Short mmCIF file of C-alpha atoms in Angstrom, two decimals:
data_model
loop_
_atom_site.label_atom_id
_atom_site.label_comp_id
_atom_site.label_asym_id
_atom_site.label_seq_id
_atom_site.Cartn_x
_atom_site.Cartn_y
_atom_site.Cartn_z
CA UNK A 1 0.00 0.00 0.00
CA UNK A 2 0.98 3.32 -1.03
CA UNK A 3 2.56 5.68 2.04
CA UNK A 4 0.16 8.03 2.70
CA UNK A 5 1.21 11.99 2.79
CA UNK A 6 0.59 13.86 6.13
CA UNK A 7 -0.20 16.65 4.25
CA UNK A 8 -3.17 15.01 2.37
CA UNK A 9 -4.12 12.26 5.10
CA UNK A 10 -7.78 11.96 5.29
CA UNK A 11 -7.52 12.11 8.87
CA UNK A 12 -6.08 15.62 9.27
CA UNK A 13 -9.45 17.02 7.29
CA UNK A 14 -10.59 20.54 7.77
CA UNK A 15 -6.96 21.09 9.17
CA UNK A 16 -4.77 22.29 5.89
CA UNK A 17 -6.68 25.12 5.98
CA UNK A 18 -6.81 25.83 9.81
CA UNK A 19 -4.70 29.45 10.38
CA UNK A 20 -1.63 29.51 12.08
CA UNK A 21 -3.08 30.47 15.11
CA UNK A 22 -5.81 27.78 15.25
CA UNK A 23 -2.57 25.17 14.46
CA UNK A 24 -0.89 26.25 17.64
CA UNK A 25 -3.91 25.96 19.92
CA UNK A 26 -4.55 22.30 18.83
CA UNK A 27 -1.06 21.61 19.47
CA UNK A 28 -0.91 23.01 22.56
CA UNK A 29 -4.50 20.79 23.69
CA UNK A 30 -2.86 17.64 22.03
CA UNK A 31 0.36 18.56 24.27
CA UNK A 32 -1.50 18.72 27.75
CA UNK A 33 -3.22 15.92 26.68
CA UNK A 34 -0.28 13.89 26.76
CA UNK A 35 1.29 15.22 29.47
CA UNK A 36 -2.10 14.12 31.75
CA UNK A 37 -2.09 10.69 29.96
CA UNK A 38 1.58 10.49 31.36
CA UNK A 39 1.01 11.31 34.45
CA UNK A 40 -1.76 9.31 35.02
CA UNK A 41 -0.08 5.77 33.27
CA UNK A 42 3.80 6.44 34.13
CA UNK A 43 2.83 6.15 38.27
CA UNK A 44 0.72 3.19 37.24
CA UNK A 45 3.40 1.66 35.15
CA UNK A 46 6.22 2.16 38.22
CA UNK A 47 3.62 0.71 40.64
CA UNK A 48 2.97 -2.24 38.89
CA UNK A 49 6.34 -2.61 38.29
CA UNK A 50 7.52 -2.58 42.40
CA UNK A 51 4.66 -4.65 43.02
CA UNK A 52 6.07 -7.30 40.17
CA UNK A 53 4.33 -11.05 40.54
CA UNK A 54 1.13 -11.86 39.08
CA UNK A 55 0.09 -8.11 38.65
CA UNK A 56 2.88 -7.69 36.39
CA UNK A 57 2.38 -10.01 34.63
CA UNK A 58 -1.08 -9.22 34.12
CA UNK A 59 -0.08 -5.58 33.03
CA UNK A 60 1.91 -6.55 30.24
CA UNK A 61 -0.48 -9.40 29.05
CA UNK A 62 -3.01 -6.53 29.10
CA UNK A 63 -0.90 -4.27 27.47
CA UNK A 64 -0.06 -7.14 24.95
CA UNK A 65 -3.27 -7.79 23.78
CA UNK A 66 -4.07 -4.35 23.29
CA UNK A 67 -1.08 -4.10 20.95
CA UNK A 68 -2.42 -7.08 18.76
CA UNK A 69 -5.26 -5.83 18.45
CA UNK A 70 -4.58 -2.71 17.02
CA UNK A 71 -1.75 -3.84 15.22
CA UNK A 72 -4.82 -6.60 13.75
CA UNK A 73 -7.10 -3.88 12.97
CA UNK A 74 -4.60 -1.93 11.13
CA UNK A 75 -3.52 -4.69 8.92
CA UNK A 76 -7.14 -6.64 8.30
CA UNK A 77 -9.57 -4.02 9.68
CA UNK A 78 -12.40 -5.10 12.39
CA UNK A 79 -13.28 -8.52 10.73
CA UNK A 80 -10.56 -10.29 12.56
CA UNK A 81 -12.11 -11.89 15.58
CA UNK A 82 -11.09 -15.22 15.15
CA UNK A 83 -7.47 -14.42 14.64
CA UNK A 84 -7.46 -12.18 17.58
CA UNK A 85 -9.03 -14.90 20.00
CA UNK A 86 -6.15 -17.29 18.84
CA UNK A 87 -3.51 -15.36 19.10
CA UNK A 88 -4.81 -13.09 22.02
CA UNK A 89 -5.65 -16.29 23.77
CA UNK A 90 -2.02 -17.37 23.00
CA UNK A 91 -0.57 -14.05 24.65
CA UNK A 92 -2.42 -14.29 27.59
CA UNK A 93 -1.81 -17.98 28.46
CA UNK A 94 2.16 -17.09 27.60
CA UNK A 95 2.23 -14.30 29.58
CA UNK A 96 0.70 -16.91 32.52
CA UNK A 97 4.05 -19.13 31.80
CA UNK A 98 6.51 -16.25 31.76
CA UNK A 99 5.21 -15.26 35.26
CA UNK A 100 5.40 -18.70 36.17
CA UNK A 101 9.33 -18.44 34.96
CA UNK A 102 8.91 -21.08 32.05
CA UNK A 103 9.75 -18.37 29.13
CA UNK A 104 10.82 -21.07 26.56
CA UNK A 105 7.40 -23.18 27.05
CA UNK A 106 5.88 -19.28 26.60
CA UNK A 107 7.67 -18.54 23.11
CA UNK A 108 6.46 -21.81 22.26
CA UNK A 109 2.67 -20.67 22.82
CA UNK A 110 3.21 -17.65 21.08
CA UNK A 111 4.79 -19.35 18.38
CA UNK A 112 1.41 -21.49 18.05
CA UNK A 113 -0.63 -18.73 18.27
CA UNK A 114 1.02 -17.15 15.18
CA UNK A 115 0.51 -20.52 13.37
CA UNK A 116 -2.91 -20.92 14.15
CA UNK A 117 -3.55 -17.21 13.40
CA UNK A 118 -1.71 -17.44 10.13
CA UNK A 119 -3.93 -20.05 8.64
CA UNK A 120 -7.06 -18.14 8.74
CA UNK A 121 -5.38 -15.03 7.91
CA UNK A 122 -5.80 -13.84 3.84
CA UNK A 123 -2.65 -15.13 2.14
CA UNK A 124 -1.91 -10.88 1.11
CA UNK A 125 -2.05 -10.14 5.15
CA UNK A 126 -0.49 -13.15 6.21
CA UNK A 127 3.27 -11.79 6.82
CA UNK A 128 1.79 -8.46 8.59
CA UNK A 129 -0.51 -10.98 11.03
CA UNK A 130 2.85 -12.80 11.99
CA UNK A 131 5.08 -9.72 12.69
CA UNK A 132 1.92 -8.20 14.65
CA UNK A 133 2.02 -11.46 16.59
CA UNK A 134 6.10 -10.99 17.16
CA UNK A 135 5.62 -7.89 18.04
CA UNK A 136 3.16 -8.24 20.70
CA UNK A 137 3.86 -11.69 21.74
CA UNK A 138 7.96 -10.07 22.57
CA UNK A 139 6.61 -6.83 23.93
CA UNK A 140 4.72 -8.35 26.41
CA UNK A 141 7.20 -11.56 27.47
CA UNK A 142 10.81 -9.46 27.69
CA UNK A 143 9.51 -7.27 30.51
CA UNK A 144 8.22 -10.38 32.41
CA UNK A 145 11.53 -11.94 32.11
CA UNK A 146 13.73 -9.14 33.44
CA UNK A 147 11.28 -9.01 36.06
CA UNK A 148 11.46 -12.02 37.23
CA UNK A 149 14.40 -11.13 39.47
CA UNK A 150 12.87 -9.31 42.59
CA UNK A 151 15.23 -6.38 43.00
CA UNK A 152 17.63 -6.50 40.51
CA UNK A 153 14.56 -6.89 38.19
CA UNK A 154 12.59 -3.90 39.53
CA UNK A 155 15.87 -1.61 38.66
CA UNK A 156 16.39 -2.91 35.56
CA UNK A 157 12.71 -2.34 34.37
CA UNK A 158 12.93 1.45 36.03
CA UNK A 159 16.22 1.71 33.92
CA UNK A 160 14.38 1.04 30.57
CA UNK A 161 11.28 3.65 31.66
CA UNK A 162 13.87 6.09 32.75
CA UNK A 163 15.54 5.53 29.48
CA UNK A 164 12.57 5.42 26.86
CA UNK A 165 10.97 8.75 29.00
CA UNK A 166 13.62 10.44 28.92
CA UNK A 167 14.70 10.03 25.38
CA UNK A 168 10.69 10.60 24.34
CA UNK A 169 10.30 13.60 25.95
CA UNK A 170 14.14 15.61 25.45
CA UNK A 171 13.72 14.48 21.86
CA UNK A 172 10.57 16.07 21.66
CA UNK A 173 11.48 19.41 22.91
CA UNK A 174 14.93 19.51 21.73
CA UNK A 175 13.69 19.29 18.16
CA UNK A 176 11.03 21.69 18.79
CA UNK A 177 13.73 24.08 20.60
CA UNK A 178 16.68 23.93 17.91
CA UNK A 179 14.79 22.24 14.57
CA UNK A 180 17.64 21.49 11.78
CA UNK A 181 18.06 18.22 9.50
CA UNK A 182 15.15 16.09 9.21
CA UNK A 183 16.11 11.91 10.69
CA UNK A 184 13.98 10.62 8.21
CA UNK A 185 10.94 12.41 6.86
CA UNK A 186 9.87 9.88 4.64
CA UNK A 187 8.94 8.06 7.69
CA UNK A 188 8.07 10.45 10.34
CA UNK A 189 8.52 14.20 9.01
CA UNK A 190 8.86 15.94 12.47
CA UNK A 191 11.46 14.16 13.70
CA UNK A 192 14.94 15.87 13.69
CA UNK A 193 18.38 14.75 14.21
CA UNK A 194 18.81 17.93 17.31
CA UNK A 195 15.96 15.83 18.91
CA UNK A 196 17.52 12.34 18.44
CA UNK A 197 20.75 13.37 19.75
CA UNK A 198 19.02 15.88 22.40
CA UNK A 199 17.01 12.71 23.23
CA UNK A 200 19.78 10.16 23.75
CA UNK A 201 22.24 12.59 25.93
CA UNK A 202 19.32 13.03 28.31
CA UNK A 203 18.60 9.46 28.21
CA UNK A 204 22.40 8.91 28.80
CA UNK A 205 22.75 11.41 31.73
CA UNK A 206 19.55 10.21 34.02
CA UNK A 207 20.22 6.19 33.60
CA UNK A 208 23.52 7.25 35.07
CA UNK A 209 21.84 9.38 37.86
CA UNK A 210 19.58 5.95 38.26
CA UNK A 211 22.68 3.91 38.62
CA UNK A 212 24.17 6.39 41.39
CA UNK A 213 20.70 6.68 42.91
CA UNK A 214 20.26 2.26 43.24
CA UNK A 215 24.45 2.49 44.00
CA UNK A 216 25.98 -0.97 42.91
CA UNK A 217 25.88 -0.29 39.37
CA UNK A 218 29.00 0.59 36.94
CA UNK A 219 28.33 3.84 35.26
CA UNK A 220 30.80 3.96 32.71
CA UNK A 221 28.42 0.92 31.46
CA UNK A 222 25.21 1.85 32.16
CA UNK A 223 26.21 5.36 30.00
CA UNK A 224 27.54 2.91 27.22
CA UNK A 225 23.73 0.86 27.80
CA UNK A 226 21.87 3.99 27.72
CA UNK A 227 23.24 4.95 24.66
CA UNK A 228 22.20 1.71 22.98
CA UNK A 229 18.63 1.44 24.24
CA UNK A 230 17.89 5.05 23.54
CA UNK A 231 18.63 4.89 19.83
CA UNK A 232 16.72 1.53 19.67
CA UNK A 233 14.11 2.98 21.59
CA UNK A 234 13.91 5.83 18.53
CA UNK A 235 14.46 3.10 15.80
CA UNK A 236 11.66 1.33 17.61
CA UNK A 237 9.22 4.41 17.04
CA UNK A 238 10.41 5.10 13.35
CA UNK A 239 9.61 1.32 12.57
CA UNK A 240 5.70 2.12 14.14
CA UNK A 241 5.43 5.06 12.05
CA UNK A 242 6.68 3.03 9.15
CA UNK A 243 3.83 0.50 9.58
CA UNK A 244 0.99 3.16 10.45
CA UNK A 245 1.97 5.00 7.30
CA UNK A 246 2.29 1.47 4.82
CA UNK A 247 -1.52 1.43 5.66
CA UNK A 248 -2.72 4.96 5.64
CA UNK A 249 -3.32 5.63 9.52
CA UNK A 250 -2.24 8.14 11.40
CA UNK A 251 -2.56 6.74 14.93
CA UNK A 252 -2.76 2.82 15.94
CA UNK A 253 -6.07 3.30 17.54
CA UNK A 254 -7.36 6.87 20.22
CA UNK A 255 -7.23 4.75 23.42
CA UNK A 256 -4.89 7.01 24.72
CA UNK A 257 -6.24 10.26 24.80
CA UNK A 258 -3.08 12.36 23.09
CA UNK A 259 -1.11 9.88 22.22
CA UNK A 260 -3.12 7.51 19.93
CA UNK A 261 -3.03 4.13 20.58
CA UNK A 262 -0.74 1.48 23.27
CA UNK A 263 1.35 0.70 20.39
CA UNK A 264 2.25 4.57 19.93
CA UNK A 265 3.39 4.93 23.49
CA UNK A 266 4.93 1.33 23.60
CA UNK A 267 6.87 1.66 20.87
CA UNK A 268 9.95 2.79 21.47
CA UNK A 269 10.13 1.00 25.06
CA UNK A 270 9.12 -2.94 22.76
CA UNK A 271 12.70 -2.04 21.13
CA UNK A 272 14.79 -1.47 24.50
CA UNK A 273 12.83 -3.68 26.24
CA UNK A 274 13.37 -6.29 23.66
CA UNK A 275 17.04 -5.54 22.93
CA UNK A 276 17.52 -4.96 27.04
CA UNK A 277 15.98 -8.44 27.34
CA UNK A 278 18.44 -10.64 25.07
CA UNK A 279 21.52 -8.90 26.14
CA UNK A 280 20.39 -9.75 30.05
CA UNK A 281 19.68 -13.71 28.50
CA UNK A 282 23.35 -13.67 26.59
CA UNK A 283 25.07 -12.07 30.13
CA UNK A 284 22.99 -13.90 32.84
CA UNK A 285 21.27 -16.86 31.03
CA UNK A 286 17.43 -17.84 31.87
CA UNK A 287 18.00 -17.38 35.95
CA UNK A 288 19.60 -14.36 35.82
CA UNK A 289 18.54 -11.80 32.88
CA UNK A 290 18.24 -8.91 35.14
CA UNK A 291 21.44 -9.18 36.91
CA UNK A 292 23.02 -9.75 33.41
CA UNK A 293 21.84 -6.52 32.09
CA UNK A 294 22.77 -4.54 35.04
CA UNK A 295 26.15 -6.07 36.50
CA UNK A 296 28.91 -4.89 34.26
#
């Protein structure tokens, strides 16, 4: 499917002809919208987080589900109930055996959810069903895993907030402050390279203020993990936009009000998360992912 142009997007409407004046006030509603959405979810999300166990776990199955199904929608519109009770089903029941610290059996289940799924899915959707799968299926177990550690765990899902927040919002006001160079406005026109960079030295300077803060923690290579995790985190939103503009839409879904859908705020933290995730399974193996990550 043809990109679609922001300029022209059905979605923006009445809006190419709004005056300058009427642009700014939107932007400035859509802004305090999102700054009450995040300040209503990010205590939520820490809570949940310190609490760990079985609510946890329930979070991110929750938050799972809601990814694959707007990530369904998007790619095969609202005719998709039986795929989503397959694969949804699959999520939850995965998410069940992650808690339970059995995250190969879990994989497994989400592997045969995307099989299952696939086989009703139309042969011309079929690829976009299984990376919507992937995507939710990983977003939802990685966080479980590094959890699974009670203290070490906690820290090293506060370390991946701390670094996807941060990176979110500097980025966002650094490119609004300075402008410049586009990072890739094929993809996601506002975006600037002042922001990325603006973005990742924030990112950069409060994990290490986390690390002092917990104590215990090398800084030299939390800095170096920061670094890492905060571009991924920004790759991570480019490759959302990239699929919301293959098919045409502008947000995943309005279930968050100012920020669109769970897979528009998720989507920079399913890349660190994800890539935070395997390097904690390379460095501390199944019974140790968290302490991997963190204990340079």
């Amino acid at each position: 499917m043809r990109p679609v142009d922001d300029a022209a997007h059905p979605l923006s409407g009445p809006a190419q002809h709004d005056t300058p004046s009427a642009a700014k006030k939107a932007g400035v509603s859509n802004l305090v919208l999102r700054v009450v959405s995040a300040a209503v979810m990010a205590p939520i999300a820490l809570g949940v987080a310190y609490w760990g166990s079985w609510p946890f776990a329930v979070f991110w199955a929750a938050a799972g589900i809601a990814v694959l199904w707007e990530w369904i929608t998007l790619v095969a519109g609202r005719d998709h109930k039986l795929m989503l009770s397959s694969c949804g089903g699959a999520v939850a029941v995965a998410a069940v055996l992650a808690w339970r610290e059995r995250p190969l059996v879990a994989l497994l289940i989400v592997a045969l959810g995307a099989l299952a799924s696939s086989i009703v899915a139309p042969r011309k959707d079929r690829f976009w069903i299984l990376a919507g799968i992937a995507y939710a299926g990983t977003m939802m177990l990685a966080p479980i895993v590094l959890r699974g550690e009670e203290w070490l765990g906690f820290i090293a899902i506060v370390l991946i907030f701390t670094i996807v927040w941060t990176t979110d919002v500097l980025a966002y006001f650094t490119g609004r402050a300075i402008g410049g160079p586009k990072l890739m406005p094929s993809v996601s026109p506002k975006k600037t390279w002042s922001g990325a960079i603006g973005g990742t030295l924030g990112a950069i300077i409060a994990a290490v203020l986390v690390a002092a803060l917990f104590g215990g923690l090398n800084k030299t290579a939390i800095a170096g993990l920061a670094l890492v995790l905060s571009v991924l985190s920004q790759a991570g939103d480019l490759l959302e936009s990239h699929v919301k503009r293959h098919f045409g839409a502008k947000d995943a879904s309005t279930l968050i009000p100012g920020h669109g859908g769970v897979m528009d705020r998720l989507d920079g933290f399913w890349a660190a998360v994800v890539a935070a995730c395997l390097i904690g399974l390379l460095r501390g193996g199944l019974d140790a992912p968290a302490r991997g990550l963190l204990l340079w």
